Amino acid sequence: GGFMILAGLFAGTLLWADLRNIHVWVVLLVTGSYGVLGFLDDYAKVTKQTSAGLSSVQKLVVQFAVAIVAAVLLILFAPVSPTSPGLETSLVFPLFKQLVFNLGWFYVAFAAVTIAGFSNAVNLTDGLDGLAIVPVMIAAATFGLIAYLVGNFVFANYLQLHFAPGVGELAVLCGSIICAGMGFLWYNAPPAKIFMGDTGSLALGGALGAIAVCAKHEIVL
């Protein structure tokens, strides 16, 4: 099930997103890496016929390592906002338009906690039929709208949001998450024929965390 979701997500994104966009590749890096990590965990459980896969320490080490790389790539290579200098290393508070804290390189740690933390949040939520995928689809729809708005100079300026160049392309990736989730849900609805496992839950949580970091809406997530 998790592989089915990731196949749809990657196919939709690679077909329709602008592949010159750094945000797209960073989110795909996190999603794919967490998907592989989840697959190794699921594979260990199946082959050992036990609920014990990879240890929590092993998973956390890999999750934080990938998240740190993603955060550093965004800081170094993402387009700089002309209206909000230093936005790439800043923590933005929703509703308070001017409340911005520039954390410098400490932002890497904050971003890593956001990405790895939300990956595990979705993983913990997963369990019953449709319990994780429906909230993920709702969150993806919300962040698809947020990404489009903050990535569009006119809309961001009108709504007094911090303009983040290039982030609007993540709306395509969010749409791919929703559609892949709908396909999965068709076969996951009772009586469930497939389950997403850690392959899907870790990857989807990581994707949403990375999208929130790109859009500078971590607290909203």
Short mmCIF file of C-alpha atoms in Angstrom, two decimals:
data_model
loop_
_atom_site.label_atom_id
_atom_site.label_comp_id
_atom_site.label_asym_id
_atom_site.label_seq_id
_atom_site.Cartn_x
_atom_site.Cartn_y
_atom_site.Cartn_z
CA GLY A 1 0.00 0.00 0.00
CA GLY A 2 2.77 2.42 0.87
CA PHE A 3 4.54 1.59 -2.38
CA MET A 4 1.30 2.21 -4.28
CA ILE A 5 0.96 5.67 -2.69
CA LEU A 6 4.57 6.60 -3.41
CA ALA A 7 4.30 5.37 -7.01
CA GLY A 8 1.33 7.67 -7.61
CA LEU A 9 2.94 10.56 -5.75
CA PHE A 10 6.23 10.36 -7.65
CA ALA A 11 4.57 9.76 -11.03
CA GLY A 12 2.23 12.73 -10.67
CA THR A 13 5.00 15.04 -9.44
CA LEU A 14 7.60 14.03 -12.02
CA LEU A 15 5.07 14.36 -14.84
CA TRP A 16 3.55 17.71 -13.93
CA ALA A 17 5.88 19.66 -11.61
CA ASP A 18 8.69 21.95 -12.75
CA LEU A 19 11.75 19.75 -12.23
CA ARG A 20 14.04 22.78 -12.15
CA ASN A 21 12.51 23.73 -8.81
CA ILE A 22 14.72 23.01 -5.75
CA HIS A 23 11.71 22.72 -3.43
CA VAL A 24 10.25 19.87 -5.46
CA TRP A 25 13.48 17.88 -5.31
CA VAL A 26 14.02 18.50 -1.59
CA VAL A 27 10.52 17.26 -0.74
CA LEU A 28 10.96 14.25 -3.04
CA LEU A 29 14.33 13.53 -1.39
CA VAL A 30 12.71 13.43 2.05
CA THR A 31 9.70 11.47 0.83
CA GLY A 32 11.74 8.88 -1.04
CA SER A 33 14.31 8.44 1.73
CA TYR A 34 11.66 8.00 4.40
CA GLY A 35 9.80 5.62 2.10
CA VAL A 36 12.92 3.44 1.75
CA LEU A 37 13.42 3.56 5.53
CA GLY A 38 9.81 2.52 6.09
CA PHE A 39 10.15 -0.27 3.52
CA LEU A 40 13.20 -1.67 5.31
CA ASP A 41 11.23 -1.61 8.55
CA ASP A 42 8.21 -3.31 6.96
CA TYR A 43 10.43 -5.88 5.22
CA ALA A 44 12.15 -6.76 8.49
CA LYS A 45 8.77 -7.27 10.16
CA VAL A 46 7.49 -9.50 7.37
CA THR A 47 10.61 -11.64 7.02
CA LYS A 48 11.02 -12.06 10.79
CA GLN A 49 7.26 -12.60 11.26
CA THR A 50 7.35 -10.21 14.20
CA SER A 51 6.23 -6.68 15.01
CA ALA A 52 9.84 -5.71 15.72
CA GLY A 53 11.46 -4.16 12.62
CA LEU A 54 14.19 -1.56 12.75
CA SER A 55 14.89 -0.09 16.17
CA SER A 56 13.51 3.33 17.02
CA VAL A 57 17.06 4.66 17.38
CA GLN A 58 18.01 3.47 13.89
CA LYS A 59 14.93 5.10 12.38
CA LEU A 60 15.40 8.39 14.23
CA VAL A 61 19.07 8.66 13.23
CA VAL A 62 18.23 8.24 9.54
CA GLN A 63 15.19 10.54 9.75
CA PHE A 64 17.15 13.37 11.36
CA ALA A 65 20.11 12.92 9.02
CA VAL A 66 17.86 13.22 5.95
CA ALA A 67 15.95 16.14 7.47
CA ILE A 68 19.17 18.02 8.24
CA VAL A 69 20.41 17.55 4.66
CA ALA A 70 17.06 18.80 3.34
CA ALA A 71 17.13 21.89 5.57
CA VAL A 72 20.70 22.75 4.57
CA LEU A 73 19.85 22.38 0.86
CA LEU A 74 16.92 24.76 1.24
CA ILE A 75 19.01 27.36 3.04
CA LEU A 76 21.85 27.19 0.50
CA PHE A 77 19.98 26.81 -2.79
CA ALA A 78 16.36 27.96 -2.42
CA PRO A 79 15.55 31.33 -4.07
CA VAL A 80 15.86 34.26 -1.68
CA SER A 81 12.67 36.16 -0.97
CA PRO A 82 13.00 39.76 -2.23
CA THR A 83 10.40 41.00 0.26
CA SER A 84 11.57 39.09 3.35
CA PRO A 85 15.39 38.90 3.56
CA GLY A 86 16.58 36.04 5.77
CA LEU A 87 13.27 34.19 5.44
CA GLU A 88 15.09 30.92 4.67
CA THR A 89 16.42 30.72 8.24
CA SER A 90 13.47 32.38 10.00
CA LEU A 91 10.57 31.14 12.09
CA VAL A 92 7.34 32.82 11.05
CA PHE A 93 4.31 33.03 13.33
CA PRO A 94 0.85 32.82 11.74
CA LEU A 95 -1.61 35.72 12.20
CA PHE A 96 1.18 37.98 13.51
CA LYS A 97 2.36 39.44 10.20
CA GLN A 98 5.63 40.94 11.42
CA LEU A 99 6.54 38.41 14.12
CA VAL A 100 9.59 36.75 12.57
CA PHE A 101 12.57 35.25 14.38
CA ASN A 102 15.73 34.70 12.38
CA LEU A 103 17.29 31.61 13.96
CA GLY A 104 20.33 31.56 11.70
CA TRP A 105 21.81 28.08 11.35
CA PHE A 106 19.87 26.97 14.43
CA TYR A 107 16.93 26.85 12.03
CA VAL A 108 18.39 23.61 10.66
CA ALA A 109 17.68 21.90 13.99
CA PHE A 110 14.15 23.32 14.11
CA ALA A 111 13.42 22.19 10.55
CA ALA A 112 14.81 18.72 11.27
CA VAL A 113 12.54 18.34 14.30
CA THR A 114 9.57 19.48 12.21
CA ILE A 115 10.21 17.02 9.39
CA ALA A 116 11.23 13.99 11.47
CA GLY A 117 8.63 14.75 14.13
CA PHE A 118 5.74 14.94 11.70
CA SER A 119 6.91 11.79 9.94
CA ASN A 120 6.57 9.94 13.24
CA ALA A 121 3.28 11.70 14.01
CA VAL A 122 1.68 10.23 10.88
CA ASN A 123 3.29 6.88 11.63
CA LEU A 124 1.70 6.85 15.10
CA THR A 125 -1.67 7.88 13.65
CA ASP A 126 -1.65 5.06 11.11
CA GLY A 127 -3.38 1.91 12.26
CA LEU A 128 -7.09 1.65 11.57
CA ASP A 129 -8.68 1.72 8.11
CA GLY A 130 -8.24 5.19 6.64
CA LEU A 131 -7.16 6.69 9.97
CA ALA A 132 -3.95 8.24 8.66
CA ILE A 133 -4.59 8.72 4.95
CA VAL A 134 -7.67 10.95 5.28
CA PRO A 135 -6.03 13.51 7.63
CA VAL A 136 -2.95 13.42 5.38
CA MET A 137 -5.12 14.21 2.34
CA ILE A 138 -6.82 17.08 4.20
CA ALA A 139 -3.46 18.48 5.32
CA ALA A 140 -2.08 18.11 1.78
CA ALA A 141 -5.05 20.03 0.37
CA THR A 142 -4.52 22.79 2.92
CA PHE A 143 -0.81 23.04 2.26
CA GLY A 144 -1.37 22.89 -1.48
CA LEU A 145 -3.38 26.10 -1.13
CA ILE A 146 -0.84 27.64 1.25
CA ALA A 147 2.07 26.76 -1.03
CA TYR A 148 0.32 28.28 -4.04
CA LEU A 149 -0.49 31.50 -2.18
CA VAL A 150 2.93 32.09 -0.60
CA GLY A 151 4.63 31.21 -3.88
CA ASN A 152 2.65 33.82 -5.82
CA PHE A 153 3.93 37.37 -5.29
CA VAL A 154 0.56 39.04 -5.98
CA PHE A 155 -1.46 36.81 -3.64
CA ALA A 156 1.22 36.78 -0.93
CA ASN A 157 1.44 40.57 -0.99
CA TYR A 158 -2.35 41.01 -0.93
CA LEU A 159 -2.83 38.55 1.94
CA GLN A 160 0.21 39.92 3.81
CA LEU A 161 1.99 36.56 3.70
CA HIS A 162 5.74 36.17 3.41
CA PHE A 163 6.55 35.61 -0.25
CA ALA A 164 8.55 32.40 -0.79
CA PRO A 165 9.68 32.20 -4.45
CA GLY A 166 9.18 28.82 -6.13
CA VAL A 167 7.14 27.25 -3.33
CA GLY A 168 3.96 27.42 -5.40
CA GLU A 169 5.19 24.44 -7.43
CA LEU A 170 4.62 22.26 -4.36
CA ALA A 171 0.87 22.58 -5.00
CA VAL A 172 1.42 19.99 -7.74
CA LEU A 173 3.09 17.65 -5.26
CA CYS A 174 0.27 18.17 -2.75
CA GLY A 175 -2.23 17.32 -5.49
CA SER A 176 -0.30 14.12 -6.19
CA ILE A 177 -0.50 13.19 -2.50
CA ILE A 178 -4.28 13.69 -2.51
CA CYS A 179 -4.85 11.66 -5.68
CA ALA A 180 -2.50 8.87 -4.60
CA GLY A 181 -4.30 8.84 -1.25
CA MET A 182 -7.68 8.52 -2.95
CA GLY A 183 -6.43 5.55 -4.95
CA PHE A 184 -5.07 3.93 -1.81
CA LEU A 185 -8.25 4.63 0.15
CA TRP A 186 -10.33 2.79 -2.45
CA TYR A 187 -8.53 -0.45 -1.55
CA ASN A 188 -8.03 0.42 2.12
CA ALA A 189 -11.72 0.99 2.85
CA PRO A 190 -13.35 -1.82 4.88
CA PRO A 191 -12.76 -4.63 4.27
CA ALA A 192 -9.20 -3.40 3.73
CA LYS A 193 -7.14 -5.22 1.10
CA ILE A 194 -3.96 -3.20 1.53
CA PHE A 195 -2.27 -1.20 4.31
CA MET A 196 0.23 1.62 3.92
CA GLY A 197 2.66 0.38 6.60
CA ASP A 198 5.71 2.41 7.57
CA THR A 199 6.58 2.71 3.86
CA GLY A 200 3.65 5.03 3.40
CA SER A 201 3.23 6.65 6.80
CA LEU A 202 6.86 7.71 7.33
CA ALA A 203 7.09 9.03 3.77
CA LEU A 204 3.82 10.98 3.84
CA GLY A 205 4.59 12.54 7.21
CA GLY A 206 8.04 13.52 6.03
CA ALA A 207 6.58 15.01 2.84
CA LEU A 208 4.14 17.20 4.76
CA GLY A 209 6.86 18.28 7.18
CA ALA A 210 9.17 19.22 4.32
CA ILE A 211 6.39 21.12 2.53
CA ALA A 212 5.66 23.08 5.72
CA VAL A 213 9.34 23.98 6.04
CA CYS A 214 9.51 25.13 2.41
CA ALA A 215 6.37 27.24 2.80
CA LYS A 216 7.52 28.66 6.17
CA HIS A 217 4.31 27.45 7.84
CA GLU A 218 5.75 24.93 10.31
CA ILE A 219 3.61 26.17 13.21
CA VAL A 220 0.46 25.88 11.08
CA LEU A 221 1.36 22.22 10.45
#
